[in-house]
Amino acid sequence: MVDRIRKILIANRGEIAIRIIRACRELGIASIAVYSDVDATALHVRLADESVAIGPPEASESYLNAPRIIQAALDREAQAIHPGYGFLSENADFADQVSQAGLIFIGPSADAIQAMGNKAEARRRVSTIDVPVIEGYSGQDDYDSIQNAAIRIGYPLLVKAAAGGGGKGMRVVWESSNLHEAIDTARREAKHAFGDDRLILERYLPDAHHIEFQVLADQYGNFVHLFERECSVQRRHQKIIEETPSPLLDESLRSEMGTAALNVASAVGYTNAGTVEFIVDPQHRSFFFLEMNTRLQVEHPITELVTGLDLVQWQIRIAADERLPFNQDQLSQRGHAIECRLYAEDPANNFLPASGPILSFTEPQGPGIRVDSGFGSGDDITLYYDPLIAKVIAYGEDRLSAIRRLQAALRDTVLLGIPNNVAFLLDILSDDAFLQAKIHTGWVEQNFADWHSTGCETPAEVLIAAGLISTQNNLDRPLEQDRSGKDPFSPWKLPNYFRNGVGS
Amino acid sequence: MIFRCQVDNQLYEIKLEWHDEQCHATLRDQDFLVEILDHRPGQIDLRVQDHSIRLYWAEQNGRTWISYKGCTYIVDKPVNRPSNKRSEKSGENIVRAPMPAQVRAVEIMEQAQAIKGQTIMLLEAMKMEIRITAPIDGQVTRIYVQPGQRVDQGQLLFELNSSVS
């Protein structure tokens, strides 16, 4: 089927690398993992068919090292490179270099990345077609020009990295006195995260919804959208929980926005999978183009669950020149899917990223539960990269049953040894406003600003278990006595049975 | 045997007495009948007073992490009461790294006056910028780190002297 591609190099790490390895397996394609020095034994390296070291831990020396990655693909005779998300995925130069090297870049053309990757350019392109763009400014970005534009647009507004994504290099400014500092911070973050410190301004709608449309386009001019994802539950502009369908959209708004998304994609001759992001004003039920992400999204699984399509497989098949065998009318949403992101971050310490070993990770299971994880028990979370550990995704016949499934799944998730946001996610998922879908992009910050874990009394069961575990670990007298007891099958008699295999 | 531990700064004492396959646990004058149903590395299934429960656990550096019904508890060995001797560097005069990070910039010189909330240094971890500010008004008496340096969680960053008016 995909004859042109027999081996793929995956220029990424963590859960998304593993997600792509799985798709390769299912298509009968070999996979090559790349890894930095700290990732030499990482899960994605262990699961791939082959692996290549690409440099020191700093991303700029390894996962962002385009020449090295392309050389690795050539050396191992891969036909294609999948960039995943983040890292080099939206780097037009990289896409270009991959093609120049005679390899297939699994994603859109360098031109499309160029056009959409820079937010200033994207705003210009989209404003020429019949799609509303949020009021903003993307001209000269010196202090004076930005200040003047800010006065025109009005506050609150958003200072954003032109090359940005993932909430990096982004600051909400509520009044003019904070503009200067926001510009400095955003510029520094942008420079560091994207190597490009250009900034743009956008009007900020505090009560808006963030709704994005997944599009898919083959190399023969066939475009479809795979409906929306509601991503309004955000903290510091980072999505935390995503779901589809959006509780806000009705059929007519959905179809209007879907058409707008297709218009945006076709305006730049888009191919492969991409996402068109909109801001929706719930009062006026009006929507504005925000940006287009020219790559696979973290939250792609919820779309897969409600449409039944495998997005990563379609990325590969489109790159291998296949035609989309379906048109828009043949696609539909079925049921409801919701995803949450498990981060190594410490809610007790202002949600700062945490690093260290995962002593134990038991993923939830059961009907309608999918877990895309990048790490397992014994693996290290390092501070070099994104703190995403895993995504837990639930599917149900309707919104409430999907939410209940996700809640149960999170309660079944065992993640020991590293601070994480599971308790925080559970509190959001059981909040009345969330259950009634009364959410917007500022909702988490307004309602969970000083969230802390409700410190409950330690249950007696936990203390008893701790006592039993400690007794057995110490291998002291009680055990010796027990070993001479009557029951030959007593668990306490097995030597060493109670040692933790991890980290000890 | 008596087991002592500490969870969330709270001290607990449990008495465990074995009778064949059953254990009597006593916690704050309350008795529990406990039976081990299954066990494997990192997992223990118990019956406590007729209720079957499963707990997951892991250990590191003398700490035991226990997961029970979706909550995680960190069980520590009891620490000896801190000595009454007042620690020589108390409270908010010293600022430590909130997490492992890299120092990106130090925005003040030693001996300079800082006002509460003023940015003293910028740290970076996982591409996020973390602003470290002065917790009080005071003179920066000592800066322990320099740009580019990697710091561990809890590592001393700088010290302020609040007595300067």
Coordinates of N, CA and C in Angstrom, one line a residue, chain B residues 11-77:
Chain B
L11 N 2.4 13.1 62.6 CA 3.0 11.9 63.1 C 2.0 10.8 63.4
Y12 N 2.3 9.6 63.1 CA 1.3 8.5 63.3 C 2.1 7.3 64.0
E13 N 1.3 6.6 64.8 CA 1.9 5.4 65.4 C 0.9 4.3 65.3
I14 N 1.4 3.2 64.7 CA 0.5 2.0 64.5 C 1.1 0.8 65.2
K15 N 0.2 0.1 65.8 CA 0.7 -1.1 66.5 C 0.2 -2.3 65.6
L16 N 1.1 -3.2 65.2 CA 0.8 -4.3 64.3 C 1.1 -5.6 65.1
E17 N 0.1 -6.4 65.3 CA 0.2 -7.7 66.0 C -0.2 -8.8 65.1
W18 N 0.6 -9.8 64.9 CA 0.3 -10.9 64.0 C -0.3 -12.1 64.7
H19 N -1.4 -12.6 64.2 CA -1.9 -13.9 64.7 C -2.2 -14.7 63.4
D20 N -1.3 -15.7 63.2 CA -1.4 -16.5 62.0 C -1.4 -15.6 60.8
E21 N -2.4 -15.7 59.9 CA -2.4 -14.9 58.7 C -3.1 -13.6 58.9
Q22 N -3.5 -13.3 60.1 CA -4.2 -12.1 60.3 C -3.4 -11.1 61.1
C23 N -3.7 -9.9 60.9 CA -2.9 -8.9 61.6 C -3.9 -7.9 62.3
H24 N -3.7 -7.7 63.6 CA -4.5 -6.7 64.3 C -3.7 -5.4 64.3
A25 N -4.3 -4.4 63.7 CA -3.6 -3.1 63.7 C -4.4 -2.1 64.6
T26 N -3.6 -1.4 65.3 CA -4.2 -0.4 66.2 C -3.7 1.0 65.9
L27 N -4.6 1.9 65.7 CA -4.3 3.2 65.3 C -5.2 4.1 66.1
R28 N -4.6 4.9 67.0 CA -5.4 5.9 67.8 C -6.6 5.2 68.5
D29 N -6.3 4.1 69.2 CA -7.3 3.3 70.0 C -8.3 2.7 69.1
Q30 N -8.1 2.7 67.8 CA -9.1 2.0 66.9 C -8.4 0.7 66.4
D31 N -9.2 -0.4 66.4 CA -8.6 -1.7 66.0 C -9.1 -2.0 64.6
F32 N -8.2 -2.6 63.8 CA -8.5 -3.1 62.5 C -8.0 -4.5 62.3
L33 N -8.9 -5.3 61.7 CA -8.5 -6.6 61.4 C -8.0 -6.6 59.9
V34 N -6.8 -7.0 59.7 CA -6.2 -6.9 58.4 C -5.7 -8.3 57.8
E35 N -6.0 -8.5 56.6 CA -5.5 -9.7 55.9 C -4.9 -9.4 54.6
I36 N -3.7 -10.0 54.3 CA -3.1 -9.7 53.0 C -3.7 -10.7 52.0
L37 N -4.3 -10.1 51.0 CA -4.9 -11.0 49.9 C -4.0 -11.3 48.8
D38 N -3.1 -10.3 48.5 CA -2.1 -10.5 47.4 C -1.1 -9.5 47.5
H39 N 0.0 -9.7 46.9 CA 1.1 -8.8 47.0 C 2.1 -9.1 45.9
R40 N 2.7 -8.0 45.4 CA 3.7 -8.2 44.4 C 4.5 -6.9 44.4
P41 N 5.6 -6.8 43.8 CA 6.4 -5.6 43.9 C 5.5 -4.3 43.5
G42 N 5.4 -3.4 44.5 CA 4.7 -2.2 44.2 C 3.2 -2.3 44.3
Q43 N 2.7 -3.4 44.8 CA 1.2 -3.5 44.9 C 0.9 -4.4 46.0
I44 N -0.1 -4.0 46.8 CA -0.6 -4.9 47.9 C -2.1 -4.8 48.0
D45 N -2.7 -6.0 48.0 CA -4.2 -6.1 48.2 C -4.5 -6.5 49.6
L46 N -5.3 -5.8 50.2 CA -5.6 -6.1 51.6 C -7.1 -6.3 51.8
R47 N -7.4 -7.0 52.9 CA -8.8 -6.9 53.4 C -8.7 -6.2 54.7
V48 N -9.4 -5.1 54.9 CA -9.3 -4.4 56.1 C -10.8 -4.3 56.6
Q49 N -11.1 -4.9 57.7 CA -12.4 -4.9 58.3 C -13.5 -5.2 57.2
D50 N -13.3 -6.3 56.5 CA -14.2 -6.8 55.5 C -14.2 -6.1 54.2
H51 N -13.4 -5.0 54.0 CA -13.4 -4.3 52.8 C -12.1 -4.7 52.0
S52 N -12.3 -5.1 50.7 CA -11.1 -5.4 49.9 C -10.6 -4.1 49.3
I53 N -9.3 -3.9 49.4 CA -8.7 -2.7 48.9 C -7.4 -3.0 48.2
R54 N -7.0 -2.2 47.2 CA -5.7 -2.3 46.6 C -5.0 -1.0 46.7
L55 N -3.7 -1.2 47.1 CA -2.8 0.0 47.2 C -1.6 -0.2 46.3
Y56 N -1.1 0.8 45.7 CA 0.1 0.7 45.0 C 1.2 1.5 45.8
W57 N 2.4 1.1 45.7 CA 3.4 1.8 46.4 C 4.8 1.7 45.7
A58 N 5.7 2.6 46.1 CA 7.0 2.7 45.6 C 7.9 3.3 46.7
E59 N 9.1 3.0 46.7 CA 10.0 3.6 47.7 C 11.2 4.2 47.1
Q60 N 11.7 5.3 47.7 CA 12.9 6.0 47.3 C 13.4 6.7 48.4
N61 N 14.7 6.6 48.7 CA 15.4 7.3 49.7 C 14.6 7.3 51.0
G62 N 14.2 6.2 51.4 CA 13.5 6.1 52.7 C 12.1 6.6 52.7
R63 N 11.6 7.1 51.6 CA 10.2 7.6 51.5 C 9.4 6.5 50.9
T64 N 8.1 6.3 51.3 CA 7.2 5.4 50.7 C 6.1 6.2 50.1
W65 N 5.9 6.0 48.8 CA 4.8 6.7 48.1 C 3.7 5.6 48.0
I66 N 2.5 6.0 48.4 CA 1.4 5.1 48.4 C 0.2 5.7 47.6
S67 N -0.4 4.9 46.7 CA -1.5 5.4 46.0 C -2.7 4.6 46.4
Y68 N -3.8 5.3 46.8 CA -5.0 4.6 47.3 C -6.2 5.4 46.9
K69 N -7.1 4.8 46.2 CA -8.3 5.4 45.7 C -8.0 6.8 45.0
G70 N -7.0 6.8 44.1 CA -6.7 8.0 43.3 C -5.9 9.1 44.0
C71 N -5.6 8.9 45.3 CA -4.8 9.9 46.0 C -3.4 9.3 46.3
T72 N -2.4 10.2 46.3 CA -1.1 9.7 46.6 C -0.6 10.3 47.9
Y73 N -0.1 9.4 48.7 CA 0.4 9.8 50.0 C 1.9 9.5 50.1
I74 N 2.6 10.5 50.7 CA 4.0 10.3 50.9 C 4.3 10.0 52.4
V75 N 4.8 8.8 52.6 CA 5.0 8.4 54.0 C 6.5 8.4 54.3
D76 N 6.8 9.2 55.3 CA 8.2 9.4 55.7 C 8.5 8.8 57.0
K77 N 9.8 8.5 57.2 CA 10.2 8.1 58.5 C 10.0 9.3 59.4

